[in-house]
Coordinates of C-alpha atoms and ligand atoms in Angstrom, one line a residue:
X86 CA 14.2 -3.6 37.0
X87 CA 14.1 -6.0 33.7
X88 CA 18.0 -6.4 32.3
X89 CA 17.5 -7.9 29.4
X90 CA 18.0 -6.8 26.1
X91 CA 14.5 -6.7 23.9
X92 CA 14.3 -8.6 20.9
X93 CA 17.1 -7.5 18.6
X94 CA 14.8 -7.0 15.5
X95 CA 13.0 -4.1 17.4
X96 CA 15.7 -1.7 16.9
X97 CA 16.0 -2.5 13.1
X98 CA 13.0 -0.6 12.4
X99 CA 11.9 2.8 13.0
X100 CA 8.4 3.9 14.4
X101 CA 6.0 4.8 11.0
X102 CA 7.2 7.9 9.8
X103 CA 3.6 8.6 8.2
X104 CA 1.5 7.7 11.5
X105 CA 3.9 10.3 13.4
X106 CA 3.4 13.1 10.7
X107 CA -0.6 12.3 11.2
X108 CA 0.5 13.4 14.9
X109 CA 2.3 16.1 14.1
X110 CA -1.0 17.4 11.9
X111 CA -3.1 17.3 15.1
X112 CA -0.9 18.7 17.3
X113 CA -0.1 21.8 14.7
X114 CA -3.8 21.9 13.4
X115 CA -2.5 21.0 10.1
X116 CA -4.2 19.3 7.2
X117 CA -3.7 15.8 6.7
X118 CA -2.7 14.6 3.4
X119 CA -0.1 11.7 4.8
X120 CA -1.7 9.0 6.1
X121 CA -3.6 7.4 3.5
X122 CA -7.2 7.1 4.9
X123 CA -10.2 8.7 3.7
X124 CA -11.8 11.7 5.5
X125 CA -15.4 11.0 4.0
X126 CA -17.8 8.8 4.8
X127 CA -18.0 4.8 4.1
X128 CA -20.7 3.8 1.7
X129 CA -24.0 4.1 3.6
X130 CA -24.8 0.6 2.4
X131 CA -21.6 -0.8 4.0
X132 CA -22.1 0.8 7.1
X133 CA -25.8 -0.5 7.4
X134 CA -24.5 -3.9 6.7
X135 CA -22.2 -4.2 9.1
X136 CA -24.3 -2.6 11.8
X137 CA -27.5 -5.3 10.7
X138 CA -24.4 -8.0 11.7
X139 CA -23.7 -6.9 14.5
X140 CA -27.6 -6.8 15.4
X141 CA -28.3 -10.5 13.9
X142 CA -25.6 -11.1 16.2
X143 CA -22.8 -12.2 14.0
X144 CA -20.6 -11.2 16.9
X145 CA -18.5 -14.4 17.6
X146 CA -15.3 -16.1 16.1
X147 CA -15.9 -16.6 12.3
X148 CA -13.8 -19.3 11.2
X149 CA -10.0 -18.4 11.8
X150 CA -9.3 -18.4 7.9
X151 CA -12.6 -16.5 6.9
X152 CA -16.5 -16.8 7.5
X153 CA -17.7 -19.1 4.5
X154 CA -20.2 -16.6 2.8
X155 CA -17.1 -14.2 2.4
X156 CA -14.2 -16.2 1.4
X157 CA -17.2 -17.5 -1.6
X158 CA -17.7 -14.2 -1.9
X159 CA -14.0 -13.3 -2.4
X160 CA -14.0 -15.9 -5.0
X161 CA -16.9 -14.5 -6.8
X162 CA -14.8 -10.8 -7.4
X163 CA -11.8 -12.9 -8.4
X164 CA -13.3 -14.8 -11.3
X165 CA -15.2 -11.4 -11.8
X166 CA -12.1 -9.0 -11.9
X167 CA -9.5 -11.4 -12.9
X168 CA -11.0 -14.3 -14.6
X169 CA -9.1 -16.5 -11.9
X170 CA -10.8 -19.4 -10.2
X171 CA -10.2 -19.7 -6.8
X172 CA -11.6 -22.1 -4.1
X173 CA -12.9 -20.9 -1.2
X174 CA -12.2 -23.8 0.8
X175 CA -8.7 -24.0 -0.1
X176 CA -7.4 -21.2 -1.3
X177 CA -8.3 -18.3 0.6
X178 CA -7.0 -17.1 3.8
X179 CA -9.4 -14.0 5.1
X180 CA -7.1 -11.6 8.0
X181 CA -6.6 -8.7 9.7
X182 CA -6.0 -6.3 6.3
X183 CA -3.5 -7.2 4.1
X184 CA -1.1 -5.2 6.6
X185 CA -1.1 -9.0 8.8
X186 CA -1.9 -10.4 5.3
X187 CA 1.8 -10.0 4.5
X188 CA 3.4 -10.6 7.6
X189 CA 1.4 -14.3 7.5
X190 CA 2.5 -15.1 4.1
X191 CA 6.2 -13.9 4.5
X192 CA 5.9 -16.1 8.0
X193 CA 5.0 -19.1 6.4
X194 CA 7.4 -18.9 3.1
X195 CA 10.8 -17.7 4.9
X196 CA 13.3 -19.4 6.0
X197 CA 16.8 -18.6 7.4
X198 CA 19.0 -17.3 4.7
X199 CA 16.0 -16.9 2.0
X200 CA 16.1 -13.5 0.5
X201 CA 13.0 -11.0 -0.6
X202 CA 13.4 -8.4 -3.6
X203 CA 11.6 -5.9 -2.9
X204 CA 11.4 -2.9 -5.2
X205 CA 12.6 1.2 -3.6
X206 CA 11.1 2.9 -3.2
X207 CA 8.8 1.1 -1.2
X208 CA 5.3 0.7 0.9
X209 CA 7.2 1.1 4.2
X210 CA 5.5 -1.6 5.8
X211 CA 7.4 -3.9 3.8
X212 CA 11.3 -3.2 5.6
X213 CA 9.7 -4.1 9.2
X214 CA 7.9 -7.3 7.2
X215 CA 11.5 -8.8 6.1
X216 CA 13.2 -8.3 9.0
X217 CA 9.8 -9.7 11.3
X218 CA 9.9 -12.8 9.4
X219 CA 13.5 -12.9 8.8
X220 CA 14.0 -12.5 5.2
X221 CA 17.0 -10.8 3.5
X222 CA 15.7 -7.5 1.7
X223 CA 17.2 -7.0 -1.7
X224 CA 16.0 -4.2 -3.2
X225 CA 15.5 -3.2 -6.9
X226 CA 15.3 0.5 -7.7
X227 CA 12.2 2.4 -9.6
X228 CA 13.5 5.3 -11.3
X229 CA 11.5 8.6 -11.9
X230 CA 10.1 10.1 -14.3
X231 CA 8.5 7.3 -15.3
X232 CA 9.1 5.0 -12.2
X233 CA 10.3 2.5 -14.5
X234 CA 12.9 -0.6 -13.6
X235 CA 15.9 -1.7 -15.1
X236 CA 15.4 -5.4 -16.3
X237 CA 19.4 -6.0 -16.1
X238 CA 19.4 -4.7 -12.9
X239 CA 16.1 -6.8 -11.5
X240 CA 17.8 -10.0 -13.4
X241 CA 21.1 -9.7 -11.3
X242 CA 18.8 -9.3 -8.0
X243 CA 17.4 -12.8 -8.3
X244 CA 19.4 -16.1 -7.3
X245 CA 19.3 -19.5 -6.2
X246 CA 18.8 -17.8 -2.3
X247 CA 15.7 -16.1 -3.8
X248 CA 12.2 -16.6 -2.2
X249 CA 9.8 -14.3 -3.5
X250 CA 9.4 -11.1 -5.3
X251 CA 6.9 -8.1 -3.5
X252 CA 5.1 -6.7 -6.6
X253 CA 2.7 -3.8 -5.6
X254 CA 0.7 -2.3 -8.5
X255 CA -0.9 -0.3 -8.3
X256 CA 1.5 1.5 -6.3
X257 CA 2.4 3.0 -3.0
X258 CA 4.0 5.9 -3.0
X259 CA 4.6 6.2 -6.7
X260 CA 1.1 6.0 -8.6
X261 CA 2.9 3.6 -11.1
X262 CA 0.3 1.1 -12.0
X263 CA 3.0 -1.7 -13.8
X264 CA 2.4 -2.8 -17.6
X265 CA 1.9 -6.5 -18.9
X266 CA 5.0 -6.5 -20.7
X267 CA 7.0 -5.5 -17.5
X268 CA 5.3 -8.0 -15.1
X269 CA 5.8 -10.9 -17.7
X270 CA 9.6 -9.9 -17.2
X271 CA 9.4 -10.3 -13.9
X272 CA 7.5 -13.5 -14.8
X273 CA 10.1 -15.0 -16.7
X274 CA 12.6 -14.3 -13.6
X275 CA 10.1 -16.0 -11.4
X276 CA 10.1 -19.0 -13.7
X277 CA 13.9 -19.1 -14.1
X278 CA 14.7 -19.3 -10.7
X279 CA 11.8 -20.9 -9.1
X280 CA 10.6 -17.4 -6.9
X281 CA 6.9 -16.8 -5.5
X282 CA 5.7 -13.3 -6.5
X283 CA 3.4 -11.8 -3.9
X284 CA 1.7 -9.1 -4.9
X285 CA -0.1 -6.5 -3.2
X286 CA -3.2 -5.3 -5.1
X287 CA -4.6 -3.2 -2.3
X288 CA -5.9 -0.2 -5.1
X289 CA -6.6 -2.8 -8.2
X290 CA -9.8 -0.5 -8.4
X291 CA -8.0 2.9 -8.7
X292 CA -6.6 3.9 -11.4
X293 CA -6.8 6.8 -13.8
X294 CA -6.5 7.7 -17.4
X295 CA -7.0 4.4 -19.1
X296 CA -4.5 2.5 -16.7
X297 CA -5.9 -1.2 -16.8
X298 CA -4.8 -3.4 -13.2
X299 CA -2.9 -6.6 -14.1
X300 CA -2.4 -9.2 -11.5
X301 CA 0.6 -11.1 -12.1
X302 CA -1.3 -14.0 -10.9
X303 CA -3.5 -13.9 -14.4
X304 CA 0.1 -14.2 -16.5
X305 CA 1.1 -17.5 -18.1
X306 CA 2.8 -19.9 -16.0
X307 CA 2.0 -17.8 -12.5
X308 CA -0.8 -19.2 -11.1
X309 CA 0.6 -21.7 -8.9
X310 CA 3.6 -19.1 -7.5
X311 CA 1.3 -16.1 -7.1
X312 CA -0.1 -14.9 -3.7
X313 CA -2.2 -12.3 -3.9
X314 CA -2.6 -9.9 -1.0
X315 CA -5.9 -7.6 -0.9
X316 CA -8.3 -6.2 1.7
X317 CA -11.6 -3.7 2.1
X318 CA -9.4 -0.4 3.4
X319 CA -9.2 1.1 0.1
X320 CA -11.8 -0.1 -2.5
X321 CA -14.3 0.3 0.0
X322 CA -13.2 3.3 2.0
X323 CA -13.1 1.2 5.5
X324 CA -9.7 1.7 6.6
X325 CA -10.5 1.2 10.5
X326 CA -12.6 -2.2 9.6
X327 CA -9.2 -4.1 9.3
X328 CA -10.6 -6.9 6.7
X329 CA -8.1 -8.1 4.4
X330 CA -7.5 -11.7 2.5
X331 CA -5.3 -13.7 0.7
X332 CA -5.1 -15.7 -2.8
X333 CA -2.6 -18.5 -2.4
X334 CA -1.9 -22.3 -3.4
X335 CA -3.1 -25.0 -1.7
X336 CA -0.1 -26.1 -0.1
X337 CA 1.6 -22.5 1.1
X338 CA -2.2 -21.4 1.9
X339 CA -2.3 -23.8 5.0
X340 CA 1.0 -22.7 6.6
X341 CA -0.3 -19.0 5.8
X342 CA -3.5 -20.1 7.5
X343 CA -2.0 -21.2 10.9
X344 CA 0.7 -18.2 10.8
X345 CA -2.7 -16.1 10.9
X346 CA -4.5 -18.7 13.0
X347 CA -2.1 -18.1 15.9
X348 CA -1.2 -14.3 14.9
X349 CA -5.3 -13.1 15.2
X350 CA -7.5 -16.1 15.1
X351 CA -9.3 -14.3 12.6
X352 CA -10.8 -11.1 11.0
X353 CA -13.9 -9.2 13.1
X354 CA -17.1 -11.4 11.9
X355 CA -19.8 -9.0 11.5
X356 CA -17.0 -6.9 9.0
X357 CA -17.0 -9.7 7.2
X358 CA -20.3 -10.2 6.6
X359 CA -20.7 -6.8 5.6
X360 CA -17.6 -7.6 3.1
X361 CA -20.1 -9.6 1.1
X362 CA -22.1 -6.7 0.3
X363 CA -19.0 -5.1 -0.6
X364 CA -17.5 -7.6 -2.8
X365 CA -21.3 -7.9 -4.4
X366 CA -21.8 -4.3 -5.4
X367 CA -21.9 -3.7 -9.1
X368 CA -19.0 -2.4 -12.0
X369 CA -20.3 0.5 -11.4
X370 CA -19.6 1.2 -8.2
X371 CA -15.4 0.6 -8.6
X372 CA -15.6 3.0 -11.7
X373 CA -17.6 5.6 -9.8
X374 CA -14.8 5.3 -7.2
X375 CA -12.2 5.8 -10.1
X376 CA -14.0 8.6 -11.3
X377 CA -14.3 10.6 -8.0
X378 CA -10.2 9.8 -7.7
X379 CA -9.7 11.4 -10.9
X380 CA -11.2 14.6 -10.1
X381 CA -9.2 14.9 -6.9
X382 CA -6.3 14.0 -8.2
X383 CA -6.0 16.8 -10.6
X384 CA -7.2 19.3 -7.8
X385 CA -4.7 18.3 -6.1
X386 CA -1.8 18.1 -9.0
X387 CA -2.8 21.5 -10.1
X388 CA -2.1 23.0 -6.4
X389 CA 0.5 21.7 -5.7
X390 CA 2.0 22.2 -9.7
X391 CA 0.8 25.8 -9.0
X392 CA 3.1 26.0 -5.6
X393 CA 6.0 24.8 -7.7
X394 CA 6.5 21.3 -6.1
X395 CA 6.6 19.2 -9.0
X396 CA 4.1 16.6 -8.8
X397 CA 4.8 13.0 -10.6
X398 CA 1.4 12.4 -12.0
X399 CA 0.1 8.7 -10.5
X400 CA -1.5 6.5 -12.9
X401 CA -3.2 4.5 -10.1
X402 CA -3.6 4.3 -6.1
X403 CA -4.6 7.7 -3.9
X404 CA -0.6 9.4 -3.7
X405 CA 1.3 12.0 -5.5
X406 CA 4.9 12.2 -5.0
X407 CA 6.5 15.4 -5.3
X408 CA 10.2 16.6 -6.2
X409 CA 10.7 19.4 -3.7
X410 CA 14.7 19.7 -5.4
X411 CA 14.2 23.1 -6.9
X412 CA 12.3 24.2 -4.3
X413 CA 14.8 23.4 -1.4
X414 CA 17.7 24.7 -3.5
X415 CA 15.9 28.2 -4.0
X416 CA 15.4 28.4 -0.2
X417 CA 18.0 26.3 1.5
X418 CA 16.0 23.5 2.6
X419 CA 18.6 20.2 3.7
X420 CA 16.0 18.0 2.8
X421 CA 12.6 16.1 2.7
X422 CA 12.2 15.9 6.3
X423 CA 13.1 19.9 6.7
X424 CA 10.7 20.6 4.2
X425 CA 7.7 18.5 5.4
X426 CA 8.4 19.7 9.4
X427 CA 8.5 23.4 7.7
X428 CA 4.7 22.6 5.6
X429 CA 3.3 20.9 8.8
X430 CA 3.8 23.8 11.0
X431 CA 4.3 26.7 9.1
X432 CA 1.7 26.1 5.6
X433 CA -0.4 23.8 7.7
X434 CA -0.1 20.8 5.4
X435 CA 1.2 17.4 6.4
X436 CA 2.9 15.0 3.8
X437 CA 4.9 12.2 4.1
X438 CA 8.9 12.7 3.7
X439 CA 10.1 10.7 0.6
X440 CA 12.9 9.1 3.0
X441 CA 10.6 7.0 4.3
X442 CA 10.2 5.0 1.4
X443 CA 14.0 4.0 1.0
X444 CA 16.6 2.2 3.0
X445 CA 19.1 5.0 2.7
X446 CA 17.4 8.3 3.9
X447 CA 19.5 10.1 1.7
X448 CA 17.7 8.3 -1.4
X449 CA 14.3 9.9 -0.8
X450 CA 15.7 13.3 0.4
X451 CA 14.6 15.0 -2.8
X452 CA 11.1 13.4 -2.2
X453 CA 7.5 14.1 -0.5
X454 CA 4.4 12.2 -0.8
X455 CA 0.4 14.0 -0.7
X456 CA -2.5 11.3 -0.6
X457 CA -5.4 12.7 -1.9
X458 CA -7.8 10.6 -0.7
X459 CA -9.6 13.3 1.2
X460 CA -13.5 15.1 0.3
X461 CA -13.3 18.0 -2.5
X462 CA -13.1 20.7 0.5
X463 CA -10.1 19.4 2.2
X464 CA -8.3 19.6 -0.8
X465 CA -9.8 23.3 -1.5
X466 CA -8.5 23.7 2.0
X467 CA -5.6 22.3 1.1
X468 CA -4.5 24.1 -2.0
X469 CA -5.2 27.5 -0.5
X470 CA -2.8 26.5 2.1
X471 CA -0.5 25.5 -0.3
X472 CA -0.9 28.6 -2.4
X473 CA 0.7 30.6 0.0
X474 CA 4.1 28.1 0.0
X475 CA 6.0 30.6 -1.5
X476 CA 5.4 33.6 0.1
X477 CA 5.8 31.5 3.8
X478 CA 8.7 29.9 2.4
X479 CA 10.5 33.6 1.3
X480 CA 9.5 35.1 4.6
X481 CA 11.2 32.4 6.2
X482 CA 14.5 32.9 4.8
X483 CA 16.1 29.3 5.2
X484 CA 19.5 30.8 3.7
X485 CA 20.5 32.6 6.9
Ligands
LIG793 C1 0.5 -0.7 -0.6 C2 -0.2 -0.8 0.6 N1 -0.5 -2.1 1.1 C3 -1.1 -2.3 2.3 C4 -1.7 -1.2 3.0 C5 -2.4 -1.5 4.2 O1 -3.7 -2.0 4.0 P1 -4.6 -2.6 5.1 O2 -5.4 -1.5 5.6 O3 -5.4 -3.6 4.3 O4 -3.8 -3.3 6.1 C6 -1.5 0.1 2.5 C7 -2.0 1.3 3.3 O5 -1.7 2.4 3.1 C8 -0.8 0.3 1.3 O6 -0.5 1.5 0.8

């Protein structure tokens, strides 16, 4: 038998709370609105692209930091989108989704004692990321109903230990897509104390009632201490294709590139040539996606207004987070994690339990989170299921 202790920074992190409720939908037939994938179809002409790869035999190593003709085309959508020139040769660091693409540019950036703010609640990826690459955590709340921050409170997070700020807008789990006057606040602090932001931009593309996508790398003064983390999962509905890239300076982009280099070698090839068709389609492909979001996201606010779970309406990204408070005082419910094991098995409708997203369990206890990122009839499905909340929720008499 093996005696010695495993790594100490596995124990600091929990399994993913939202890939074990996707389990716990299977195993109680339940429907999944956790996990943030879609349960529709990938664009036909995706799918054809990457299968004519595959045929023309673009089946080997790409080069580790990206096959040329996608990084190019990455650059392309940038100056598109953003208005940002970016070069391909140098700048661009093409991985495993932006799940790795974090992890690499954390890697290459930390070092002992260097701290990450990071603001709660949070993607949960991004607790296992600090401790991975060794960064202190310091966390900055976002306060409902508006998700807003405190700009006294962010000011007094940053100092001289301070290595970069994780900025993810549109957001994960809260909807809040941030505004240009509170990124260039969080600009100014970067300036002031010499701090990289790195922003995750993952759902630039969705957003709803007017809500315009800033990247902080498009602010005065940020190009040179903005890395920008994106990838195909959401835009492009191709969660399982696991293409994601990076926007960084020269100089941080080649430590990111070996961090990668040695993590994966590299992204699947024939993804990423089917990522240039992607990157190429027109405007009107990201406002048709923007579009379709809308109309589930208010099927989905109105059923879960209807079962009295007080939605927070999103402004961008594919989540609705609930407060479940009145609820679990009426019947009795401890908390978020009660409540979501009691819609699993007894409504039949997974969500994600708000704890997840905070340090202290106790923060998020009040919290749930739907994705909605699902076709129109499992969300029909859905909201009949959560029509009868109530009634299952009085029968089971919580109270004793
Ligand atoms: C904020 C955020 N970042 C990153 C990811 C993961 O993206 P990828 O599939 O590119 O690794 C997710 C997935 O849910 C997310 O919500």
């Amino acid at each position: 038998m093996f005696n010695k202790p495993i790594s100490y920074k596995a124990p600091q992190f929990t399994e993913s709370v939202i890939r074990e409720m996707t389990r716990l939908a299977i195993q109680h037939g339940a429907i999944n609105l956790s996990q943030g994938f879609p349960d529709f179809p990938a664009p036909e002409i995706l799918k054809k692209a990457a299968a004519d790869a595959i045929f023309a035999d673009v089946n080997q190593y790409a080069i580790t930091w990206g096959a040329k003709n996608f990084r190019e085309a990455i650059a392309e959508k940038t100056k598109h989108f953003l208005g940002i020139a970016v070069d391909p040769e140098r700048e661009i660091t093409v991985c495993c989704g932006s799940t790795e693409g974090m992890l690499d540019v954390l890697l290459a950036v930390i070092n002992p004692g260097d701290e990450v703010i990071v603001f709660e609640p949070f993607y949960e990826n991004y607790g296992p990321d600090t401790i991975i690459s060794g960064a202190t955590p310091r966390y900055v709340q976002l306060r409902a109903l508006d998700w807003s921050f405190d700009e006294a409170e962010l000011a007094a997070a940053f100092n001289n230990n301070t290595k970069a700020i994780i900025i993810n807008t549109p957001n994960n789990p809260t909807g809040k897509v941030f505004s240009r006057q509170e990124l260039e606040a969080i600009a100014r602090l970067c300036m002031k104390w010499d701090v990289l932001a790195v922003t995750d931009e993952i759902y630039e593309h969705i957003l709803y009632d007017g809500a315009e996508h800033i990247s902080p790398i498009t602010l005065e003064g940020m190009r040179e201490r903005t890395i920008v983390v994106n990838g195909m999962s959401k835009t492009y509905s191709v969660t399982g294709w696991r293409v994601g890239y990076i926007l960084a300076p020269v100089g941080i982009n080649g430590a990111i590139r070996k961090m990668h280099d040695f993590m994966t070698v590299g992204a699947p090839a024939p993804l990423q040539e089917a990522g240039t068709v992607a990157l190429r389609l027109p405007d009107s492909y990201y406002s048709e996606l923007a579009a379709h979001y809308t109309e589930r996201r208010d099927v989905l606010l109105a059923a879960l207004d209807a079962a009295g779970l007080q939605p927070f309406v999103p402004g961008g990204a594919y989540y609705i987070m609930c407060n479940i408070r009145p609820l679990c005082e009426q019947q009795g419910l401890a908390n978020d994690v009660e409540f979501t094991r009691f819609l699993v098995k007894d409504v039949g409708v997974a969500a994600v339990p708000g704890s997840s997203f905070f340090r202290e369990p106790s923060a998020g206890k009040d919290l749930i989170r739907f994705t909605f990122c699902k076709k129109p009839e499992t969300l029909a499905a859905a909201a009949g299921r959560l029509a009868t909340l109530r009634q299952t929720i009085g029968a089971k008499q919580f109270r004793g």
